[in-house]
Every structure is written in C-alpha cells, then in structure tokens.
Short mmCIF file of C-alpha atoms in Angstrom, two decimals:
data_model
loop_
_atom_site.label_atom_id
_atom_site.label_comp_id
_atom_site.label_asym_id
_atom_site.label_seq_id
_atom_site.Cartn_x
_atom_site.Cartn_y
_atom_site.Cartn_z
CA UNK B 13 0.00 -0.07 0.14
CA UNK B 14 1.56 3.32 -0.91
CA UNK B 15 1.09 6.54 1.07
CA UNK B 16 -1.75 7.73 -1.22
CA UNK B 17 -3.93 4.89 -0.36
CA UNK B 18 -3.31 4.98 3.37
CA UNK B 19 -4.20 8.86 3.33
CA UNK B 20 -7.30 8.15 1.29
CA UNK B 21 -8.49 5.49 3.53
CA UNK B 22 -7.87 7.79 6.58
CA UNK B 23 -9.62 10.71 5.12
CA UNK B 24 -12.57 8.47 4.06
CA UNK B 25 -13.14 7.20 7.35
CA UNK B 26 -13.46 3.82 9.04
CA UNK B 27 -16.82 3.07 7.22
CA UNK B 28 -14.93 3.40 3.69
CA UNK B 29 -11.91 1.36 4.92
CA UNK B 30 -14.24 -1.44 6.32
CA UNK B 31 -16.01 -1.47 3.04
CA UNK B 32 -12.93 -1.90 1.01
CA UNK B 33 -11.89 -4.74 3.18
CA UNK B 34 -15.37 -6.54 2.15
CA UNK B 35 -17.79 -5.43 4.92
CA UNK B 36 -21.27 -4.89 3.88
CA UNK B 37 -23.23 -2.43 5.81
CA UNK B 38 -26.28 -2.32 3.39
CA UNK B 39 -28.05 0.91 2.75
CA UNK B 40 -29.21 3.53 5.15
CA UNK B 41 -32.54 2.42 6.55
CA UNK B 42 -32.24 -1.34 5.88
CA UNK B 43 -32.15 -2.33 9.41
CA UNK B 44 -35.38 -0.49 9.91
CA UNK B 45 -37.04 -2.25 7.07
CA UNK B 46 -37.29 1.14 5.05
CA UNK B 47 -37.00 1.23 1.21
CA UNK B 48 -33.61 2.21 -0.24
CA UNK B 49 -35.12 4.96 -2.45
CA UNK B 50 -38.22 6.99 -2.96
CA UNK B 51 -41.19 7.80 -0.40
CA UNK B 52 -40.56 6.28 2.90
CA UNK B 53 -36.80 5.99 2.48
CA UNK B 54 -34.43 7.83 4.79
CA UNK B 55 -34.23 11.43 4.35
CA UNK B 56 -31.07 12.83 2.80
CA UNK B 57 -28.92 14.89 5.07
CA UNK B 58 -29.07 17.94 2.88
CA UNK B 59 -32.83 18.18 2.94
CA UNK B 60 -32.83 17.78 6.85
CA UNK B 61 -30.41 20.51 7.14
CA UNK B 62 -32.47 22.54 4.73
CA UNK B 63 -35.80 21.83 6.49
CA UNK B 64 -34.09 23.04 9.89
CA UNK B 65 -32.78 26.07 8.38
CA UNK B 66 -36.20 27.00 7.07
CA UNK B 67 -37.86 26.10 10.62
CA UNK B 68 -35.13 28.16 12.36
CA UNK B 69 -35.64 31.15 10.18
CA UNK B 70 -39.32 31.03 10.68
CA UNK B 71 -38.88 30.61 14.29
CA UNK B 72 -36.50 33.70 14.44
CA UNK B 73 -39.05 35.87 12.26
CA UNK B 74 -41.75 34.95 14.88
CA UNK B 75 -39.95 35.64 17.89
CA UNK B 76 -38.69 38.80 16.50
CA UNK B 77 -42.11 40.00 15.33
CA UNK B 78 -44.31 38.80 18.32
CA UNK B 79 -41.96 38.44 21.48
CA UNK B 80 -39.18 40.48 21.20
CA UNK B 81 -39.76 43.40 18.74
CA UNK B 82 -36.68 45.37 17.92
CA UNK B 83 -34.00 43.18 19.87
CA UNK B 84 -32.28 40.61 17.66
CA UNK B 85 -30.32 39.14 20.57
CA UNK B 86 -33.38 38.32 22.52
CA UNK B 87 -35.36 37.07 19.62
CA UNK B 88 -32.64 34.50 18.83
CA UNK B 89 -32.96 33.19 22.55
CA UNK B 90 -36.75 33.04 22.20
CA UNK B 91 -36.32 31.54 18.81
CA UNK B 92 -35.44 28.25 20.68
CA UNK B 93 -38.71 28.43 22.65
CA UNK B 94 -40.68 28.95 19.43
CA UNK B 95 -39.03 26.00 17.78
CA UNK B 96 -39.66 23.72 20.69
CA UNK B 97 -43.31 24.65 20.55
CA UNK B 98 -43.61 24.70 16.71
CA UNK B 99 -42.13 21.06 16.70
CA UNK B 100 -44.36 19.66 19.07
CA UNK B 101 -47.53 21.11 17.72
CA UNK B 102 -46.75 20.20 13.90
CA UNK B 103 -44.87 17.03 14.31
CA UNK B 104 -47.33 15.84 16.85
CA UNK B 105 -50.35 16.55 14.57
CA UNK B 106 -49.29 16.49 10.76
CA UNK B 107 -45.98 14.66 11.08
CA UNK B 108 -43.63 17.49 9.81
CA UNK B 109 -42.56 20.94 10.42
CA UNK B 110 -43.15 23.66 7.91
CA UNK B 111 -39.71 23.32 6.68
CA UNK B 112 -39.95 19.62 6.36
CA UNK B 113 -43.31 19.81 4.42
CA UNK B 114 -41.67 22.23 2.14
CA UNK B 115 -38.91 19.87 1.43
CA UNK B 116 -41.03 16.71 1.06
CA UNK B 117 -39.90 15.02 4.80
CA UNK B 118 -42.05 13.65 7.55
CA UNK B 119 -41.19 12.26 11.05
CA UNK B 120 -42.70 8.85 11.79
CA UNK B 121 -41.94 6.27 14.50
CA UNK B 122 -39.62 3.33 13.62
CA UNK B 123 -42.95 1.14 13.70
CA UNK B 124 -44.19 3.38 10.74
CA UNK B 125 -46.88 5.20 12.50
CA UNK B 126 -47.19 8.64 13.61
CA UNK B 127 -45.21 9.75 16.99
CA UNK B 128 -47.28 9.85 20.12
CA UNK B 129 -47.09 13.19 22.14
CA UNK B 130 -44.58 12.00 24.47
CA UNK B 131 -42.01 10.76 21.70
CA UNK B 132 -42.64 14.28 20.04
CA UNK B 133 -41.73 16.11 23.17
CA UNK B 134 -38.59 14.10 23.91
CA UNK B 135 -37.52 14.54 20.35
CA UNK B 136 -38.30 18.43 20.14
CA UNK B 137 -36.53 18.94 23.49
CA UNK B 138 -33.40 16.94 22.31
CA UNK B 139 -33.47 18.86 18.98
CA UNK B 140 -33.46 22.04 20.98
CA UNK B 141 -30.35 21.18 22.81
CA UNK B 142 -28.64 20.63 19.37
CA UNK B 143 -25.97 18.45 20.40
CA UNK B 144 -27.90 15.18 20.24
CA UNK B 145 -29.00 16.12 16.74
CA UNK B 146 -25.36 16.23 15.72
CA UNK B 147 -24.65 12.52 16.80
CA UNK B 148 -25.71 9.92 14.09
CA UNK B 149 -26.06 6.39 13.67
CA UNK B 150 -25.26 4.49 10.64
CA UNK B 151 -28.68 4.99 9.49
CA UNK B 152 -28.25 8.62 9.59
CA UNK B 153 -30.44 9.19 12.54
CA UNK B 154 -29.54 11.67 15.06
CA UNK B 155 -29.59 10.77 18.80
CA UNK B 156 -32.72 12.75 19.21
CA UNK B 157 -34.51 10.57 16.75
CA UNK B 158 -32.95 7.34 18.34
CA UNK B 159 -33.98 8.18 21.61
CA UNK B 160 -37.64 9.04 20.66
CA UNK B 161 -37.64 5.98 18.40
CA UNK B 162 -38.44 8.14 15.32
CA UNK B 163 -36.94 8.37 11.72
CA UNK B 164 -37.17 11.13 9.09
CA UNK B 165 -38.29 9.81 5.98
CA UNK B 166 -39.08 11.06 2.37
CA UNK B 167 -42.64 12.04 2.11
#
C-alpha cells in the first residue's frame, strides 16, 4: 500500500476502509425495514439541514415579530422556545414541521406510525439542545431521533 492509499482511507473514515475490506453495511434504513429509495426511505442529510434552516428562520422571525420586537439578541433566545413549540405542535399533529413539509419530509416512528405526544416532546427537547442532533448512527438518524424511536423519511 502506498502513502496515497493510506491517506485516502484515513480521510474516508472507518466505514470506507471497512467496505474496501469487504464489509457490507447495506443501505441507510435497511435495518429499519425502509426502502432504499423513494417515498418512505431515509431522508437525505441535505434536505434535513435545509428543513431545519427554514424552520429556524421562521422561528426567529416569529420571535422577533411577536415576542421581542426590535431586539435581535433576545429574539434569538426566544426562537429556541418557538422552535420547541412549533416542533411539538406540527410533528405531533401532521408529522412534519413547515420546513420539512416544504422539502417533502416527514417524521414517523420506527414502527411506521405517527409519533405519540410523549415521543414528540422528547424529540423536540433534544433537538433544541442541538448536541444530540449532531450525533448520528449508521442509518443517519440523530440521537434525538434514536431516543424518541423516530425516523425522518421522504414524504
């Protein structure tokens, strides 16, 4: 093995190195019984970040306009509360936030059903803490989704 191959495997990460050695991890969502592509498959990471960006922007605008007019610093803090309420109300009722709806995503339980109120509250609270949402498993689910036994799928 020359140095370029060693550097390439180091940059690609342990999964790529294991796949080169013959390990088969399958596709994202296979362990959960989800299809590989199309409706019901694991939502792509880019769309999930895009939906979160849209939701966060909406929450900041709501907080600035209704709760803390004229004070951007305070509006940013209140936006976290608005995000929590928005997430609980929309994911708990229709299965997606406005950003997720615009980008064709929804949140379901790993059993394929709508999330119950308790799971939605846990998921939303962990999402507002941010750190759990940044830790993923091999199916691409954040820790907030794993603990709530939820998965984000294409609509």
